[in-house]
JSON list of C-alpha atoms in Angstrom, two decimals:
[
{"chain": "D", "resi": 1, "resn": "MET", "atom": "CA", "xyz": [-0.12, -0.04, 0.09]},
{"chain": "D", "resi": 2, "resn": "SER", "atom": "CA", "xyz": [3.16, 2.30, 0.64]},
{"chain": "D", "resi": 3, "resn": "SER", "atom": "CA", "xyz": [4.01, 2.27, -2.97]},
{"chain": "D", "resi": 4, "resn": "GLN", "atom": "CA", "xyz": [0.34, 3.23, -4.08]},
{"chain": "D", "resi": 5, "resn": "SER", "atom": "CA", "xyz": [0.61, 6.30, -2.16]},
{"chain": "D", "resi": 6, "resn": "SER", "atom": "CA", "xyz": [4.16, 6.96, -2.88]},
{"chain": "D", "resi": 7, "resn": "GLY", "atom": "CA", "xyz": [2.78, 6.79, -6.86]},
{"chain": "D", "resi": 8, "resn": "SER", "atom": "CA", "xyz": [-0.25, 9.16, -5.99]},
{"chain": "D", "resi": 9, "resn": "GLY", "atom": "CA", "xyz": [1.89, 11.57, -3.85]},
{"chain": "D", "resi": 10, "resn": "ARG", "atom": "CA", "xyz": [3.93, 11.35, -7.48]},
{"chain": "D", "resi": 11, "resn": "ARG", "atom": "CA", "xyz": [0.65, 12.24, -9.31]},
{"chain": "D", "resi": 12, "resn": "ARG", "atom": "CA", "xyz": [-0.19, 15.08, -7.47]},
{"chain": "D", "resi": 13, "resn": "ILE", "atom": "CA", "xyz": [3.58, 16.65, -7.82]},
{"chain": "D", "resi": 14, "resn": "ASN", "atom": "CA", "xyz": [3.26, 16.33, -11.25]},
{"chain": "D", "resi": 15, "resn": "MET", "atom": "CA", "xyz": [0.03, 18.01, -11.33]},
{"chain": "D", "resi": 16, "resn": "GLN", "atom": "CA", "xyz": [1.05, 20.75, -9.33]},
{"chain": "D", "resi": 17, "resn": "GLN", "atom": "CA", "xyz": [4.38, 20.82, -11.81]},
{"chain": "D", "resi": 18, "resn": "TYR", "atom": "CA", "xyz": [1.81, 20.83, -14.78]},
{"chain": "D", "resi": 19, "resn": "SER", "atom": "CA", "xyz": [-0.49, 23.52, -13.15]},
{"chain": "D", "resi": 20, "resn": "ALA", "atom": "CA", "xyz": [2.15, 25.53, -12.49]},
{"chain": "D", "resi": 21, "resn": "GLU", "atom": "CA", "xyz": [3.69, 25.14, -16.15]},
{"chain": "D", "resi": 22, "resn": "ASP", "atom": "CA", "xyz": [0.00, 25.93, -17.41]},
{"chain": "D", "resi": 23, "resn": "GLU", "atom": "CA", "xyz": [0.22, 28.92, -15.50]},
{"chain": "D", "resi": 24, "resn": "ALA", "atom": "CA", "xyz": [3.27, 30.22, -16.23]},
{"chain": "D", "resi": 25, "resn": "LEU", "atom": "CA", "xyz": [2.23, 29.69, -19.91]},
{"chain": "D", "resi": 26, "resn": "ASN", "atom": "CA", "xyz": [-0.89, 31.41, -19.20]},
{"chain": "D", "resi": 27, "resn": "ILE", "atom": "CA", "xyz": [0.97, 34.55, -17.98]},
{"chain": "D", "resi": 28, "resn": "ILE", "atom": "CA", "xyz": [3.05, 34.39, -21.05]},
{"chain": "D", "resi": 29, "resn": "SER", "atom": "CA", "xyz": [0.33, 34.09, -23.44]},
{"chain": "D", "resi": 30, "resn": "LYS", "atom": "CA", "xyz": [-1.33, 36.69, -21.29]},
{"chain": "D", "resi": 31, "resn": "GLU", "atom": "CA", "xyz": [1.69, 39.20, -21.77]},
{"chain": "D", "resi": 32, "resn": "ALA", "atom": "CA", "xyz": [2.09, 38.78, -25.60]},
{"chain": "D", "resi": 33, "resn": "GLU", "atom": "CA", "xyz": [-1.78, 39.10, -26.15]},
{"chain": "D", "resi": 34, "resn": "ASP", "atom": "CA", "xyz": [-1.48, 42.34, -24.60]},
{"chain": "D", "resi": 35, "resn": "ARG", "atom": "CA", "xyz": [1.55, 43.46, -26.64]},
{"chain": "D", "resi": 36, "resn": "LEU", "atom": "CA", "xyz": [-0.17, 42.40, -29.45]},
{"chain": "D", "resi": 37, "resn": "ALA", "atom": "CA", "xyz": [-3.14, 44.39, -28.60]},
{"chain": "D", "resi": 38, "resn": "ALA", "atom": "CA", "xyz": [-0.91, 47.58, -28.04]},
{"chain": "D", "resi": 39, "resn": "LYS", "atom": "CA", "xyz": [0.67, 46.86, -31.48]},
{"chain": "D", "resi": 40, "resn": "ARG", "atom": "CA", "xyz": [-2.87, 46.74, -33.07]},
{"chain": "D", "resi": 41, "resn": "ALA", "atom": "CA", "xyz": [-4.14, 49.82, -31.14]},
{"chain": "D", "resi": 42, "resn": "ALA", "atom": "CA", "xyz": [-0.68, 51.93, -32.31]},
{"chain": "D", "resi": 43, "resn": "ARG", "atom": "CA", "xyz": [-1.26, 50.76, -35.91]},
{"chain": "D", "resi": 44, "resn": "SER", "atom": "CA", "xyz": [-4.99, 52.00, -35.67]},
{"chain": "D", "resi": 45, "resn": "GLU", "atom": "CA", "xyz": [-3.90, 55.17, -34.41]},
{"chain": "D", "resi": 46, "resn": "ALA", "atom": "CA", "xyz": [-1.14, 55.79, -37.34]},
{"chain": "D", "resi": 47, "resn": "ARG", "atom": "CA", "xyz": [-3.59, 54.70, -39.79]},
{"chain": "D", "resi": 48, "resn": "GLU", "atom": "CA", "xyz": [-6.04, 57.23, -38.83]},
{"chain": "D", "resi": 49, "resn": "ILE", "atom": "CA", "xyz": [-3.84, 59.63, -38.65]},
{"chain": "D", "resi": 50, "resn": "ARG", "atom": "CA", "xyz": [-2.62, 58.97, -42.06]},
{"chain": "D", "resi": 51, "resn": "LEU", "atom": "CA", "xyz": [-5.96, 59.15, -43.09]},
{"chain": "D", "resi": 52, "resn": "LYS", "atom": "CA", "xyz": [-6.65, 62.73, -41.75]},
{"chain": "D", "resi": 53, "resn": "GLU", "atom": "CA", "xyz": [-3.18, 63.77, -43.63]},
{"chain": "D", "resi": 54, "resn": "ILE", "atom": "CA", "xyz": [-4.39, 62.36, -46.74]},
{"chain": "D", "resi": 55, "resn": "GLU", "atom": "CA", "xyz": [-7.63, 64.34, -46.47]},
{"chain": "D", "resi": 56, "resn": "LYS", "atom": "CA", "xyz": [-5.89, 67.36, -45.56]},
{"chain": "D", "resi": 57, "resn": "GLN", "atom": "CA", "xyz": [-3.58, 67.16, -48.26]},
{"chain": "D", "resi": 58, "resn": "LEU", "atom": "CA", "xyz": [-6.49, 66.60, -50.71]},
{"chain": "D", "resi": 59, "resn": "ASN", "atom": "CA", "xyz": [-8.31, 69.66, -49.46]},
{"chain": "D", "resi": 60, "resn": "GLU", "atom": "CA", "xyz": [-5.06, 71.29, -49.99]},
{"chain": "D", "resi": 61, "resn": "SER", "atom": "CA", "xyz": [-4.85, 70.36, -53.77]},
{"chain": "D", "resi": 62, "resn": "ASP", "atom": "CA", "xyz": [-8.39, 71.04, -54.36]},
{"chain": "D", "resi": 63, "resn": "ARG", "atom": "CA", "xyz": [-7.45, 74.52, -52.93]},
{"chain": "D", "resi": 64, "resn": "VAL", "atom": "CA", "xyz": [-4.82, 74.83, -55.03]},
{"chain": "D", "resi": 65, "resn": "ASN", "atom": "CA", "xyz": [-6.86, 73.42, -58.45]},
{"chain": "D", "resi": 66, "resn": "GLU", "atom": "CA", "xyz": [-9.12, 76.10, -57.46]},
{"chain": "D", "resi": 67, "resn": "HIS", "atom": "CA", "xyz": [-6.99, 78.97, -57.40]},
{"chain": "D", "resi": 68, "resn": "THR", "atom": "CA", "xyz": [-4.96, 77.88, -60.65]},
{"chain": "D", "resi": 69, "resn": "ASN", "atom": "CA", "xyz": [-8.45, 77.74, -62.45]},
{"chain": "D", "resi": 70, "resn": "GLU", "atom": "CA", "xyz": [-9.02, 81.29, -61.04]},
{"chain": "D", "resi": 71, "resn": "HIS", "atom": "CA", "xyz": [-5.67, 82.40, -62.18]},
{"chain": "D", "resi": 72, "resn": "ALA", "atom": "CA", "xyz": [-6.11, 81.24, -65.62]},
{"chain": "D", "resi": 73, "resn": "ALA", "atom": "CA", "xyz": [-9.66, 82.63, -65.81]},
{"chain": "D", "resi": 74, "resn": "SER", "atom": "CA", "xyz": [-8.60, 85.97, -64.74]},
{"chain": "D", "resi": 75, "resn": "LYS", "atom": "CA", "xyz": [-5.53, 85.85, -67.09]},
{"chain": "D", "resi": 76, "resn": "GLY", "atom": "CA", "xyz": [-7.65, 84.86, -70.03]},
{"chain": "D", "resi": 77, "resn": "SER", "atom": "CA", "xyz": [-9.96, 87.99, -69.37]},
{"chain": "D", "resi": 78, "resn": "GLN", "atom": "CA", "xyz": [-6.96, 90.23, -69.25]},
{"chain": "D", "resi": 79, "resn": "SER", "atom": "CA", "xyz": [-5.51, 89.09, -72.57]},
{"chain": "D", "resi": 80, "resn": "GLY", "atom": "CA", "xyz": [-8.19, 91.31, -74.43]},
{"chain": "D", "resi": 81, "resn": "SER", "atom": "CA", "xyz": [-7.54, 93.88, -72.36]},
{"chain": "D", "resi": 82, "resn": "ARG", "atom": "CA", "xyz": [-4.41, 96.12, -73.21]},
{"chain": "D", "resi": 83, "resn": "HIS", "atom": "CA", "xyz": [-1.57, 96.89, -70.59]},
{"chain": "D", "resi": 84, "resn": "ASP", "atom": "CA", "xyz": [1.46, 98.69, -69.78]},
{"chain": "D", "resi": 85, "resn": "SER", "atom": "CA", "xyz": [5.05, 97.04, -70.17]},
{"chain": "D", "resi": 86, "resn": "VAL", "atom": "CA", "xyz": [5.37, 97.35, -66.63]},
{"chain": "D", "resi": 87, "resn": "GLU", "atom": "CA", "xyz": [2.36, 95.61, -65.72]},
{"chain": "D", "resi": 88, "resn": "SER", "atom": "CA", "xyz": [2.79, 93.06, -68.02]},
{"chain": "D", "resi": 89, "resn": "SER", "atom": "CA", "xyz": [6.09, 92.29, -66.89]},
{"chain": "D", "resi": 90, "resn": "ASP", "atom": "CA", "xyz": [4.99, 92.12, -63.15]},
{"chain": "D", "resi": 91, "resn": "THR", "atom": "CA", "xyz": [2.56, 89.67, -64.31]},
{"chain": "D", "resi": 92, "resn": "ASP", "atom": "CA", "xyz": [5.37, 87.42, -66.23]},
{"chain": "D", "resi": 93, "resn": "ILE", "atom": "CA", "xyz": [7.03, 87.56, -62.69]},
{"chain": "D", "resi": 94, "resn": "LYS", "atom": "CA", "xyz": [3.98, 86.50, -60.79]},
{"chain": "D", "resi": 95, "resn": "ASP", "atom": "CA", "xyz": [3.41, 83.89, -63.28]},
{"chain": "D", "resi": 96, "resn": "THR", "atom": "CA", "xyz": [6.92, 82.31, -62.97]},
{"chain": "D", "resi": 97, "resn": "ASP", "atom": "CA", "xyz": [6.50, 82.33, -59.47]},
{"chain": "D", "resi": 98, "resn": "PHE", "atom": "CA", "xyz": [3.62, 80.95, -59.43]},
{"chain": "D", "resi": 99, "resn": "LYS", "atom": "CA", "xyz": [4.84, 78.16, -61.51]},
{"chain": "D", "resi": 100, "resn": "LYS", "atom": "CA", "xyz": [7.97, 77.64, -59.74]},
{"chain": "D", "resi": 101, "resn": "ARG", "atom": "CA", "xyz": [5.86, 77.48, -56.98]},
{"chain": "D", "resi": 102, "resn": "SER", "atom": "CA", "xyz": [3.19, 75.16, -58.39]},
{"chain": "D", "resi": 103, "resn": "HIS", "atom": "CA", "xyz": [6.22, 72.38, -59.36]},
{"chain": "D", "resi": 104, "resn": "LYS", "atom": "CA", "xyz": [7.53, 72.77, -55.95]},
{"chain": "D", "resi": 105, "resn": "LEU", "atom": "CA", "xyz": [4.00, 71.56, -54.68]},
{"chain": "D", "resi": 106, "resn": "ALA", "atom": "CA", "xyz": [3.62, 68.82, -57.26]},
{"chain": "D", "resi": 107, "resn": "GLU", "atom": "CA", "xyz": [6.80, 67.54, -56.11]},
{"chain": "D", "resi": 108, "resn": "LEU", "atom": "CA", "xyz": [6.08, 67.81, -52.57]},
{"chain": "D", "resi": 109, "resn": "ARG", "atom": "CA", "xyz": [2.75, 65.72, -53.22]},
{"chain": "D", "resi": 110, "resn": "GLU", "atom": "CA", "xyz": [4.67, 63.51, -55.40]},
{"chain": "D", "resi": 111, "resn": "LEU", "atom": "CA", "xyz": [7.09, 62.60, -52.43]},
{"chain": "D", "resi": 112, "resn": "GLU", "atom": "CA", "xyz": [4.66, 62.69, -49.78]},
{"chain": "D", "resi": 113, "resn": "MET", "atom": "CA", "xyz": [2.58, 59.95, -51.95]},
{"chain": "D", "resi": 114, "resn": "LYS", "atom": "CA", "xyz": [5.91, 57.98, -51.93]},
{"chain": "D", "resi": 115, "resn": "TYR", "atom": "CA", "xyz": [6.34, 58.44, -48.28]},
{"chain": "D", "resi": 116, "resn": "ARG", "atom": "CA", "xyz": [2.98, 57.22, -47.69]},
{"chain": "D", "resi": 117, "resn": "VAL", "atom": "CA", "xyz": [3.25, 54.56, -50.00]},
{"chain": "D", "resi": 118, "resn": "ALA", "atom": "CA", "xyz": [6.10, 53.18, -48.22]},
{"chain": "D", "resi": 119, "resn": "MET", "atom": "CA", "xyz": [4.68, 53.76, -44.79]},
{"chain": "D", "resi": 120, "resn": "MET", "atom": "CA", "xyz": [1.49, 51.33, -45.60]},
{"chain": "D", "resi": 121, "resn": "SER", "atom": "CA", "xyz": [4.16, 48.95, -46.96]},
{"chain": "D", "resi": 122, "resn": "SER", "atom": "CA", "xyz": [6.03, 49.08, -43.90]},
{"chain": "D", "resi": 123, "resn": "ALA", "atom": "CA", "xyz": [3.04, 48.80, -41.67]},
{"chain": "D", "resi": 124, "resn": "GLN", "atom": "CA", "xyz": [1.95, 45.74, -44.27]},
{"chain": "D", "resi": 125, "resn": "LEU", "atom": "CA", "xyz": [5.25, 43.98, -43.69]},
{"chain": "D", "resi": 126, "resn": "ASP", "atom": "CA", "xyz": [5.08, 44.28, -40.10]},
{"chain": "D", "resi": 127, "resn": "ASN", "atom": "CA", "xyz": [1.51, 43.09, -39.85]},
{"chain": "D", "resi": 128, "resn": "GLU", "atom": "CA", "xyz": [2.58, 39.87, -41.97]},
{"chain": "D", "resi": 129, "resn": "LYS", "atom": "CA", "xyz": [5.80, 39.63, -39.55]},
{"chain": "D", "resi": 130, "resn": "GLN", "atom": "CA", "xyz": [3.69, 39.77, -36.39]},
{"chain": "D", "resi": 131, "resn": "SER", "atom": "CA", "xyz": [1.08, 37.08, -37.67]},
{"chain": "D", "resi": 132, "resn": "LEU", "atom": "CA", "xyz": [3.74, 35.02, -38.75]},
{"chain": "D", "resi": 133, "resn": "VAL", "atom": "CA", "xyz": [5.33, 35.09, -35.28]},
{"chain": "D", "resi": 134, "resn": "TYR", "atom": "CA", "xyz": [1.99, 34.59, -33.54]},
{"chain": "D", "resi": 135, "resn": "GLN", "atom": "CA", "xyz": [1.18, 31.26, -35.46]}
]
């Protein structure tokens, strides 16, 4: 009978070891889930910020387009009337400045678009990496 009681004692020790291991694994998995949730929240916040920036840029580009259209319309209406040489040279300077500025804005928009694409790709790769690590 003593062999049976020692055998059952071992089982209890093993059960305690298993429960301790299970508890440790539960704690580890809970911490990992918390880290994943924090990363997801950060990604979600970054996504919202990017969307707000995109909306802001679209509004800005709409304003620039409206300004360009108004400028072209006013230039077309002025072409029928006569101007002094001083006024025409002044408008030529303004036109060149405007063209340079629009060109710089176009370059800026292009670079911002490339940056957004790179950020999206980076976020997507990070998501894929995390899903593979989680599996």
